[in-house]
Coordinates of C-alpha atoms (C1' of nucleotides) in Angstrom, one line a residue:
Chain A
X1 CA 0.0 0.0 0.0
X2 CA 1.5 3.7 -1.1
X3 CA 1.5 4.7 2.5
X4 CA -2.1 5.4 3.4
X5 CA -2.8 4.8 6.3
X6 CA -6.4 6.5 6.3
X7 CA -9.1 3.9 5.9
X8 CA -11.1 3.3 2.3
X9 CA -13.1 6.1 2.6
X10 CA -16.3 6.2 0.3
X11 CA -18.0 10.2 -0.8
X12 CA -21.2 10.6 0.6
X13 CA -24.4 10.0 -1.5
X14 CA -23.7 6.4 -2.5
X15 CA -22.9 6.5 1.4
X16 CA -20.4 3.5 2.2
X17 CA -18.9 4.5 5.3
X18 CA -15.2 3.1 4.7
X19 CA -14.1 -0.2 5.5
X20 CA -10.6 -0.1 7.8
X21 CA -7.3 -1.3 6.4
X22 CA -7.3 -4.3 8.9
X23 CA -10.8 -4.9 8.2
X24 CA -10.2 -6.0 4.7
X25 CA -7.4 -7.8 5.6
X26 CA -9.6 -10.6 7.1
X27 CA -12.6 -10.2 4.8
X28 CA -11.2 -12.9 2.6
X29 CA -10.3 -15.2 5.8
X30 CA -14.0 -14.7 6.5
X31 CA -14.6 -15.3 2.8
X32 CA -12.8 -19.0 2.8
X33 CA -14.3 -20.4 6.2
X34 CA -17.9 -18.8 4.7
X35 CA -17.6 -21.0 1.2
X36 CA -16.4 -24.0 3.5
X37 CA -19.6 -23.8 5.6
X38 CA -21.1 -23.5 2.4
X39 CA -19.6 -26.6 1.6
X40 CA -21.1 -28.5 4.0
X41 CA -24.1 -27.0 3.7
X42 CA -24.4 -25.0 6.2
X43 CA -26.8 -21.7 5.3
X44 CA -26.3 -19.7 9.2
X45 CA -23.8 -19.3 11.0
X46 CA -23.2 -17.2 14.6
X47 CA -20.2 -15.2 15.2
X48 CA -18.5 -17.2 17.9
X49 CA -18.5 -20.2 15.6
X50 CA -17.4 -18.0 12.4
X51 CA -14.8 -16.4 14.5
X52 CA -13.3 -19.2 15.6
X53 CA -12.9 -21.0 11.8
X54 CA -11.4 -17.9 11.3
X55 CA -9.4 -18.1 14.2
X56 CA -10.0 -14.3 15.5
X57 CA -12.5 -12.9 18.4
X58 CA -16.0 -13.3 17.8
X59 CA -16.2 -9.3 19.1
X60 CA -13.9 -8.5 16.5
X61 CA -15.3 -10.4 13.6
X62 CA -19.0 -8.5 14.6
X63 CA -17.5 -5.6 14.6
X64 CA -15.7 -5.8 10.8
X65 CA -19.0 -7.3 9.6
X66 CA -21.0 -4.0 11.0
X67 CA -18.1 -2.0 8.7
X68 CA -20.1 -3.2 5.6
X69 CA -23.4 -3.0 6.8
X70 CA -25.9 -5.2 9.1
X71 CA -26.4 -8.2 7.7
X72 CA -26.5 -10.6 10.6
X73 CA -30.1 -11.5 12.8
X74 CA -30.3 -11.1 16.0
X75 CA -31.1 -14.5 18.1
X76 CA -29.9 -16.4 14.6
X77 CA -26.9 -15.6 13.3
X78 CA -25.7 -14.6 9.5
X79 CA -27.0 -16.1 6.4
X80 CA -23.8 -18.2 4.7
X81 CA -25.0 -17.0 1.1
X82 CA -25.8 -13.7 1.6
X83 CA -22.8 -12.9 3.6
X84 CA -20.2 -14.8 0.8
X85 CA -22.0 -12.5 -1.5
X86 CA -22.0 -9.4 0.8
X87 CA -18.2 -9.9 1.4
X88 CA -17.5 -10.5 -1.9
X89 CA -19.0 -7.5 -3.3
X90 CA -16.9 -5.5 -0.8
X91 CA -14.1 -6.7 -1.9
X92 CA -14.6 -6.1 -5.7
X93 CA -15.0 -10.4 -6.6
X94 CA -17.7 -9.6 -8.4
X95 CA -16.2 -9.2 -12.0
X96 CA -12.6 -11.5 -13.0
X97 CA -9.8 -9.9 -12.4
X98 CA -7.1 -10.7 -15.3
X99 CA -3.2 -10.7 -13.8
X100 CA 0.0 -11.0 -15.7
X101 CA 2.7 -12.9 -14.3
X102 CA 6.4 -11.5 -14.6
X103 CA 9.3 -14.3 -14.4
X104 CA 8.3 -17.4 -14.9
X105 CA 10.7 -19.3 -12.3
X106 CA 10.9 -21.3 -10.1
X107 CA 8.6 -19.3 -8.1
X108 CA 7.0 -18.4 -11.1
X109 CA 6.4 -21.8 -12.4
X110 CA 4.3 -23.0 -9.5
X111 CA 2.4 -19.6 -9.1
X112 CA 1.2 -20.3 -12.8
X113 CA 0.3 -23.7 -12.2
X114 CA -0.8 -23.2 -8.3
X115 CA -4.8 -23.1 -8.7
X116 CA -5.4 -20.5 -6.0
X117 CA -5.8 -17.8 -8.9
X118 CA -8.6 -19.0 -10.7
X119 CA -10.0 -20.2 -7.3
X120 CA -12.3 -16.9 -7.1
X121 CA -12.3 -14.4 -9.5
X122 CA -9.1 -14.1 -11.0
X123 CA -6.9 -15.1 -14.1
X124 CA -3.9 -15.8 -15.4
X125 CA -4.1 -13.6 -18.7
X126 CA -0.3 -14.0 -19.4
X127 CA 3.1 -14.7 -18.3
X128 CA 6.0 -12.8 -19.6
X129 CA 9.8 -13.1 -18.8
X130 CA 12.5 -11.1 -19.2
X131 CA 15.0 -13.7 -20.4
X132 CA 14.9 -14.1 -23.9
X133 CA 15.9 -18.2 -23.8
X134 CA 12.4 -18.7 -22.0
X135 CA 10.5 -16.8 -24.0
X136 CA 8.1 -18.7 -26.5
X137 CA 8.7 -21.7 -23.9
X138 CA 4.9 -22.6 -23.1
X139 CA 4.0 -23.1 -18.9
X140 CA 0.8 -23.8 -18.1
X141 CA -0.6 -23.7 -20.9
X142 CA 0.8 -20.0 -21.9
X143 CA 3.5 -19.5 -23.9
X144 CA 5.8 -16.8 -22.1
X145 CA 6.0 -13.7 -24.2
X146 CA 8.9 -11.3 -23.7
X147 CA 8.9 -7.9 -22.1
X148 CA 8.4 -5.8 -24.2
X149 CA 5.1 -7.4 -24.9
X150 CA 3.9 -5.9 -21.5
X151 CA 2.0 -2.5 -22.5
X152 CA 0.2 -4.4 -25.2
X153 CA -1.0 -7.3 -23.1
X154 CA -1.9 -5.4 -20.5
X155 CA -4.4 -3.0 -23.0
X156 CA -5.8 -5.7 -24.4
X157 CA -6.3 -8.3 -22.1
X158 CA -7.4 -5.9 -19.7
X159 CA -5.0 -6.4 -16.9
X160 CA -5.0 -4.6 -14.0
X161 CA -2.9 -6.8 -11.3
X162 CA 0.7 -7.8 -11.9
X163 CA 2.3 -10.5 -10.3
X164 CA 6.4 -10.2 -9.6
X165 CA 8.2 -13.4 -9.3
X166 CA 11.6 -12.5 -10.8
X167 CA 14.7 -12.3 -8.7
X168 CA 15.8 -8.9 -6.4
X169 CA 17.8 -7.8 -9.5
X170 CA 15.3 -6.3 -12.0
X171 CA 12.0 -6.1 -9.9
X172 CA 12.3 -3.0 -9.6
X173 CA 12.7 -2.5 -13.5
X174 CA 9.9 -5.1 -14.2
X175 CA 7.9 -2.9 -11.5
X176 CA 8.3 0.5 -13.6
X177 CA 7.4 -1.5 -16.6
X178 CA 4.1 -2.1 -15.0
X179 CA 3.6 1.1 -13.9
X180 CA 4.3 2.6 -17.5
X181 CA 2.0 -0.1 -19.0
X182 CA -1.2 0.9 -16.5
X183 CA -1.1 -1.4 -13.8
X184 CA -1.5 0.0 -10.5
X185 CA -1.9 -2.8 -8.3
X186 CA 1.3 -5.3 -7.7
X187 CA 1.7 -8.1 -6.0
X188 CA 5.8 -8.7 -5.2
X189 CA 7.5 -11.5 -4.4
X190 CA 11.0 -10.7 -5.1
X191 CA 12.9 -9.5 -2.1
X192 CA 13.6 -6.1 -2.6
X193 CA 11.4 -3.0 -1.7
X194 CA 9.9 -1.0 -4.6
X195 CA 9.7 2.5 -5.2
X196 CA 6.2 3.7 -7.0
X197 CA 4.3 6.8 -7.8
X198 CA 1.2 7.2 -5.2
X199 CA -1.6 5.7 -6.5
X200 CA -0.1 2.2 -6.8
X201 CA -0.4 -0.4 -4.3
X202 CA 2.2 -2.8 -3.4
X203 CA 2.0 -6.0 -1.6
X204 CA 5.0 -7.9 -0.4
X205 CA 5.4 -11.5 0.3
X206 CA 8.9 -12.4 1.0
X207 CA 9.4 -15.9 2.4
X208 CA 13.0 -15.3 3.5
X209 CA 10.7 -12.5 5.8
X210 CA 8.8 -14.5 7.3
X211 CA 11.4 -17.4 8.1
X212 CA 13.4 -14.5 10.0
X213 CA 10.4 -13.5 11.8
X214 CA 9.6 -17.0 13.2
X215 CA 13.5 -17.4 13.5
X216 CA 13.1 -14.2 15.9
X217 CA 10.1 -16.2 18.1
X218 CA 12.2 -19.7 17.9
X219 CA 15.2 -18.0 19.6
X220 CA 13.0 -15.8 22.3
X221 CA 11.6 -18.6 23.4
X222 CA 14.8 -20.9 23.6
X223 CA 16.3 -18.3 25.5
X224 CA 13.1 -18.2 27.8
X225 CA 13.6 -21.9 28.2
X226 CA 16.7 -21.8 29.4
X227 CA 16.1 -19.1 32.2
X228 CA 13.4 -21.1 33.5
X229 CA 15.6 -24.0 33.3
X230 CA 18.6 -21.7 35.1
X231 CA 16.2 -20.7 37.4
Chain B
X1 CA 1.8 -15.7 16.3
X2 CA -0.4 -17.6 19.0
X3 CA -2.8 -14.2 19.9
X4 CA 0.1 -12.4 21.9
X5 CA -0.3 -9.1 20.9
X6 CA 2.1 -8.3 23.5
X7 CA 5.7 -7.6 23.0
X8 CA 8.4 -9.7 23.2
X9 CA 9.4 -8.5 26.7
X10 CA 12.4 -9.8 28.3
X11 CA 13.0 -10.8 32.1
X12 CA 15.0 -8.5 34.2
X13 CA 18.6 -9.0 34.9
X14 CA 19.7 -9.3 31.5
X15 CA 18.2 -6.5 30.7
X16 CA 16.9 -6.6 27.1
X17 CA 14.5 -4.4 26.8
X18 CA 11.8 -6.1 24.6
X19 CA 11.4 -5.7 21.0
X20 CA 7.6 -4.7 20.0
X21 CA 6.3 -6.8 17.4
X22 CA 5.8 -4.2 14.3
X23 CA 9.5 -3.6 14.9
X24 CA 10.2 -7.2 14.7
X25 CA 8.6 -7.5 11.0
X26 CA 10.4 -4.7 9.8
X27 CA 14.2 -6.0 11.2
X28 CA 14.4 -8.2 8.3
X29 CA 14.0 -5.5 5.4
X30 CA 16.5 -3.5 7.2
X31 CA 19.1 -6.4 7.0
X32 CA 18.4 -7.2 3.7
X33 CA 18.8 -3.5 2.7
X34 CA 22.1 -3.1 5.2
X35 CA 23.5 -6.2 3.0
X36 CA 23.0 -4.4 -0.4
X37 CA 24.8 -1.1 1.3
X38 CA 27.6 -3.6 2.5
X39 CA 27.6 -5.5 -1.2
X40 CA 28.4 -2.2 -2.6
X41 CA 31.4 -1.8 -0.1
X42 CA 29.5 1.6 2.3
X43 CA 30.6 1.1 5.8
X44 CA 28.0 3.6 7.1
X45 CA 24.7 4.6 6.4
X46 CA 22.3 7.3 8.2
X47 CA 18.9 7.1 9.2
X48 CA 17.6 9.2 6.4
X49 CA 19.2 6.8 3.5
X50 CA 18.4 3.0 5.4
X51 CA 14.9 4.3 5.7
X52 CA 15.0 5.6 2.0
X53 CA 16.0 1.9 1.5
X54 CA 13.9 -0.1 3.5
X55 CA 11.0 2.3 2.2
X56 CA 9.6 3.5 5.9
X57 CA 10.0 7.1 7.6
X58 CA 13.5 8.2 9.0
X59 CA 11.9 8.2 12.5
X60 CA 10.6 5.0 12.5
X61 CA 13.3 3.2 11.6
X62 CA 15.6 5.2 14.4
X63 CA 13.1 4.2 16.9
X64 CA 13.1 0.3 15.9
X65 CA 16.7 0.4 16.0
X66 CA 16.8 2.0 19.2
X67 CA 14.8 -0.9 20.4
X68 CA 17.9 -3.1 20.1
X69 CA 20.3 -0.8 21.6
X70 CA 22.2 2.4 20.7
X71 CA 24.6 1.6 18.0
X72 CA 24.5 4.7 15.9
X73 CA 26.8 7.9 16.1
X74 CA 25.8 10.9 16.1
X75 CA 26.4 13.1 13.2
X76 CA 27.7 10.3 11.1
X77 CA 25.0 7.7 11.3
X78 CA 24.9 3.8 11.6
X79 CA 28.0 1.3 10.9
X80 CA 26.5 -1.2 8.3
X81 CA 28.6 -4.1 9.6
X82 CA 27.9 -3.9 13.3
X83 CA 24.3 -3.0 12.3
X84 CA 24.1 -6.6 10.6
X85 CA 25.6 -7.6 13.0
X86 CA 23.5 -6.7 16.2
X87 CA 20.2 -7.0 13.9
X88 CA 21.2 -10.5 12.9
X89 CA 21.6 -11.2 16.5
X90 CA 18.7 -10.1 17.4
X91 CA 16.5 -12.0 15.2
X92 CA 18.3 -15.1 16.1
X93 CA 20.2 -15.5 13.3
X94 CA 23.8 -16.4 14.9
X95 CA 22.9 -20.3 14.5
X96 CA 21.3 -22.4 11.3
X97 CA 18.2 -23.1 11.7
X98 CA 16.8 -26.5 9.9
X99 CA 13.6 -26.5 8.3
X100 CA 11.4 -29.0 7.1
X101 CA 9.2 -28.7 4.2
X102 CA 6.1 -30.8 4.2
X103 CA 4.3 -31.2 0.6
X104 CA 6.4 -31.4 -2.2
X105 CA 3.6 -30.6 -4.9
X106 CA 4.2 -27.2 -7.0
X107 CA 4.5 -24.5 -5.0
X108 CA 6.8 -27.3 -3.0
X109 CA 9.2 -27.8 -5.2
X110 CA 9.7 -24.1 -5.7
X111 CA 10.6 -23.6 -2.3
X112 CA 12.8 -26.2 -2.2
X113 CA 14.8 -25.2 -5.3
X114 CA 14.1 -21.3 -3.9
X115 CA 17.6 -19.8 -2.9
X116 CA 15.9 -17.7 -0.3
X117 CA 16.2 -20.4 2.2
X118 CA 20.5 -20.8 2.3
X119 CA 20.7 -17.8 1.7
X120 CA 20.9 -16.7 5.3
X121 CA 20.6 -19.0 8.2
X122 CA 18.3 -21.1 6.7
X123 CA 18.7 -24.4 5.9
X124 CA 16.3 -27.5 4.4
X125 CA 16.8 -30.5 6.3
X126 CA 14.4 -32.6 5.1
X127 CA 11.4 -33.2 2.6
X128 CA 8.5 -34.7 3.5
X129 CA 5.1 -36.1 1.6
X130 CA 1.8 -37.7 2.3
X131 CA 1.7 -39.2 -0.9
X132 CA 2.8 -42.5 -0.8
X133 CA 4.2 -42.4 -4.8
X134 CA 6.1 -39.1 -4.4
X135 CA 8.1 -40.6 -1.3
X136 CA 11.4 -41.5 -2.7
X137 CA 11.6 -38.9 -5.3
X138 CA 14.8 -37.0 -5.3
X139 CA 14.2 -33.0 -5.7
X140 CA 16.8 -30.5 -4.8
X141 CA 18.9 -33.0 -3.8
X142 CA 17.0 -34.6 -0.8
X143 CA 14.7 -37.5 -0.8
X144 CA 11.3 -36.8 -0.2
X145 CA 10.0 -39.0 3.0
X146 CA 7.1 -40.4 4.1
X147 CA 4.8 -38.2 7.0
X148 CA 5.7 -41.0 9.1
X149 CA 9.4 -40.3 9.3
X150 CA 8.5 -36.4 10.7
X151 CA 9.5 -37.2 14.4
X152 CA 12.8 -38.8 13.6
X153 CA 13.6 -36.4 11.1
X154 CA 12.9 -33.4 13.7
X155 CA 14.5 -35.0 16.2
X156 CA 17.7 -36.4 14.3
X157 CA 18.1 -33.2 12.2
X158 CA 17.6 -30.7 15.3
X159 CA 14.3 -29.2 13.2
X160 CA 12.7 -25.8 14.6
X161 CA 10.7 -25.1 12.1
X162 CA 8.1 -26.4 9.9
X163 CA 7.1 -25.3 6.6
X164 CA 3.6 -26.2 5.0
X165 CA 3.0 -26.4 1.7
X166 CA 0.2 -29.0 1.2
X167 CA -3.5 -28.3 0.1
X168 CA -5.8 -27.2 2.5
X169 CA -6.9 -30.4 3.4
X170 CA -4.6 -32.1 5.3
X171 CA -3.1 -28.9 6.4
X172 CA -4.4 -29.3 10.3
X173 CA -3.6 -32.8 10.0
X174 CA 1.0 -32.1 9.4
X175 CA 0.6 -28.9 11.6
X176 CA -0.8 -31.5 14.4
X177 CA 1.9 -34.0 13.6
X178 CA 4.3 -31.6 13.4
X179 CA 3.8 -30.0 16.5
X180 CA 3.5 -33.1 18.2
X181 CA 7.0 -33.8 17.0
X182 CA 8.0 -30.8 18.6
X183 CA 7.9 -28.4 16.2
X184 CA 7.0 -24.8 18.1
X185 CA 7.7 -22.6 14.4
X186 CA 5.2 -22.8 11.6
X187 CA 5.0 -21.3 7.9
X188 CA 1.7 -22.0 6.6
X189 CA 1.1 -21.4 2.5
X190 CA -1.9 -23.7 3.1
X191 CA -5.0 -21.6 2.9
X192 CA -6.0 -22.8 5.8
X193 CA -6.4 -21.7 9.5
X194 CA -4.4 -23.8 11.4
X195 CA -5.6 -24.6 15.2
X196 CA -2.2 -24.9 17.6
X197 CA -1.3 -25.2 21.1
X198 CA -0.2 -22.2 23.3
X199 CA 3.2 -21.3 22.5
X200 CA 3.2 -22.3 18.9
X201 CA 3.5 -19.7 16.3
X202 CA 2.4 -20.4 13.3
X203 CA 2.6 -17.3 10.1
X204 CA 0.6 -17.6 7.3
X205 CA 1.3 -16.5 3.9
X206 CA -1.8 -16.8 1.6
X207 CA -1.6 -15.7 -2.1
X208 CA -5.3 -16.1 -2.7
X209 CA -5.8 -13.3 0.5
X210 CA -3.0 -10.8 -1.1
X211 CA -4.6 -11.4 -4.1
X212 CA -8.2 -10.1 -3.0
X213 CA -7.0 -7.3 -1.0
X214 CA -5.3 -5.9 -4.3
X215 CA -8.7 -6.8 -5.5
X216 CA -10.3 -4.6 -3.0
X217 CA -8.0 -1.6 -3.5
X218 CA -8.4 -1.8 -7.1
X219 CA -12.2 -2.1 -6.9
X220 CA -12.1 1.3 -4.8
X221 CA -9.5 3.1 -7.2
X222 CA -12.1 2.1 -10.0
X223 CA -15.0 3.6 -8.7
X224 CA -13.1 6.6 -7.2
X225 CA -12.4 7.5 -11.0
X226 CA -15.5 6.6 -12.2
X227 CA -17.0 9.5 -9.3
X228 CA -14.5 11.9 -11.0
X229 CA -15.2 11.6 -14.4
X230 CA -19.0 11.9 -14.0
X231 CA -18.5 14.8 -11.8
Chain C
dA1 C1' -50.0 -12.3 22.8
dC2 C1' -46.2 -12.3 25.6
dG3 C1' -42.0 -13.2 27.8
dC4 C1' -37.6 -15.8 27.6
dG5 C1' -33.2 -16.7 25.8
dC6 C1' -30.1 -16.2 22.2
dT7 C1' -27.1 -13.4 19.2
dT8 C1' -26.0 -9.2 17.0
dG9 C1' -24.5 -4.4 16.9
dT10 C1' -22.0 -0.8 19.2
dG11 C1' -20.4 2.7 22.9
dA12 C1' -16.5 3.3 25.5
dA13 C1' -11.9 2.4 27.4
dC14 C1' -7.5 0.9 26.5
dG15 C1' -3.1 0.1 24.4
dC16 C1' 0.0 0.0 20.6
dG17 C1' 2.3 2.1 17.1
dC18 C1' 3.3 6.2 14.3
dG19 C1' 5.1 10.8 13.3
dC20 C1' 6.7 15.3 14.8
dA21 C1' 9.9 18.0 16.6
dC22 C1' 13.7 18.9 19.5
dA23 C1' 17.4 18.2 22.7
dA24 C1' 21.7 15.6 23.2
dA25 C1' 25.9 14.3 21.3
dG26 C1' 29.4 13.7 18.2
dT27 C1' 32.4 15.4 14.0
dC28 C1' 34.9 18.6 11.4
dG29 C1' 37.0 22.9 10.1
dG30 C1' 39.5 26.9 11.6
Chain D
dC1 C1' 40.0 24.9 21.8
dC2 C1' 35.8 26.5 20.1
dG3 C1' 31.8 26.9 17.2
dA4 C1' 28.8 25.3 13.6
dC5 C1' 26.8 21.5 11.4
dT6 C1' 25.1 16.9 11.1
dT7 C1' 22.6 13.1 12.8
dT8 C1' 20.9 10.2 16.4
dG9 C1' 17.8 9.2 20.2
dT10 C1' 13.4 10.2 22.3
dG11 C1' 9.3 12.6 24.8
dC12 C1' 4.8 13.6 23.5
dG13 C1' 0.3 13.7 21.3
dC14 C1' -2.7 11.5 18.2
dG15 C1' -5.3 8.1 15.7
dC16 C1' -6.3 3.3 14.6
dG17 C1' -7.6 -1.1 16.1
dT18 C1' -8.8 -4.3 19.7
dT19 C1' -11.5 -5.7 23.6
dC20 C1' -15.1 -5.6 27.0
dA21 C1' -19.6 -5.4 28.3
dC22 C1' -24.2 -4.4 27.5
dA23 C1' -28.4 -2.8 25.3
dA24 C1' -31.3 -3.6 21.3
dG25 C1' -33.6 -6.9 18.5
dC26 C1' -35.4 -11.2 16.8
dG27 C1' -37.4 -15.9 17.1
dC28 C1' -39.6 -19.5 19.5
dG29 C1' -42.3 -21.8 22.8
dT30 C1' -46.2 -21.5 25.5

DNA sequence: ACGCGCTTGTGAACGCGCGCACAAAGTCGG
DNA sequence: CCGACTTTGTGCGCGCGTTCACAAGCGCGT
């Protein structure tokens, strides 16, 4: 996110109050433990027992459903349809979403062939690579086109998420590429941080992150262990 | 993280301090920045420039380094080395830590092949499936072992952290075994939400989720420029 | 028709984290 | 040795997000 902290306000008239930041970070946790009640055929559900697939506070899930309206009855519960729709809505599901996929990897190779994108509401419209060896190569039933290729494919297919999967070196290039081509959403996997123009939104997901993180938890509580032990 | 919103407070005596959380998730992009500045041979580095780097406010990152210590000088800034060095530390990454990956499906594979997990204090000990037909299989050099072998291996190889990268079924089902193995450090790509014990952390990185909070964000940008132009 | 029990929706307090702005502290030139 | 400049370290106020606790609302049984 370009550093805006403020919460998703929406103008008067049409009258949606703003959903907060952290707020729409859960909606699609919600969204996945809704479609597996759904599943199962389930059609209410309370909050204690949403909140606790969801593995949050029933207070807090009550209160981030109340940010996109009151659709939950008293003495019953919510409606499993309604609120997968409801939810789903909020989160702009309701048309496909076409992303193209930059560096076809590794990492890139199993995001291509990992289902997950055409689970709900997106597609993989095409992957592109920077190295010209891998380019006419066909992955999942693409064939990779080369960079250059971006501002076109992104006009015409429509694209408005990009997905980085190349290594440190060159996100940032493959990034501005983006950018120039229209895309203003951008999903990064490479481990670097990226520099864009306000307006765009960045997400990072950097494994190596989240290893070091855990690693930071893993060595606390060792050391915690050992005092008590000491002690 | 098991629900401890708390910080990571240590005991008296030895005196550290205690490291809030947000400034825990953001140590690792300072490393990673502070080993590019040391790559390209600067031996110090001030606030203004790391934070230009690592893509956060000057005074943020001073405070979050202040956290762990004062090891900056005044009118000159930080020294990059001893900065890795006491960050490094601090996150626990004086020792290897061995991981092991369960699932060796695509997005598997890629993680196993993915550099990111040498590449600093990280390292795969062992691969394990719950498919009988992919035990045996070599990839990335390791043989791929059957669920059954996860408490020997953990115990044997001195693993501290788990990695999941099965479907979502079966997801609670290794996380269990796991933990019952002793594993107390989990990295979920499962889109699942995994129940654990007290004093299990378990960090969950969900492609799908990014994916629909970009969906969100874009969804709001779309109809913020749709209010302009019929305005 | 009416009250009882269940569940939602929310008002209010709290705590964390962020950013500003400045004082403390160190360097460098003269 | 001193003064000016640079950069760190931090005290303080603010705003977001979480949590508690409860009143409002709805269905169901009688």
């Amino acid at each position: 996110m370009s550093e805006q902290g403020s919460r998703a306000v929406g103008r008067a008239g049409a009258g949606r109050p703003g959903v907060p930041n952290a707020t729409v970070a859960r909606l699609p946790v919600y969204l996945r433990a809704l479609h597996a009640l759904a599943d199962v055929g389930r059609t209410t559900v309370s909050s204690e027992a949403l909140a606790e697939a969801a593995g949050v506070g029933s207070a807090k899930l009550r209160k981030d459903l109340s940010h996109l309206g009151s659709y939950g009855t008293r003495g019953v519960g919510y409606d499993v349809g309604e609120l997968v729709h409801h939810i789903s809505s909020t989160l702009g599901l309701g048309q496909r979403w076409s992303v193209v996929l930059v560096g076809v990897g590794n990492l890139g190779q199993a995001l291509a062939g990992y289902g997950g994108f055409d689970d709900r509401g997106f597609r993989v419209a095409a992957l592109v690579d920077a190295d010209p060896a891998r380019v006419g190569e066909v992955v999942a039933g693409l064939t990779v086109l080369p960079l250059q290729d971006l501002p076109r494919v992104v006009r015409e297919q429509g694209v408005s998420i990009g997905v980085i999967a190349t290594p440190a070196t060159g996100a940032q290039d493959v990034c501005d590429r983006l950018v120039a081509a229209g895309v203003r959403s951008i999903l990064n996997f490479a481990p670097a941080v990226l520099q864009v123009p306000p307006g765009v939104d960045v997400r990072r997901v950097d494994l190596s992150n989240e290893l070091q993180i855990l690693s930071f938890h893993e060595h606390r509580k060792a050391a915690l262990a050992d005092q008590v032990v000491s002690a």
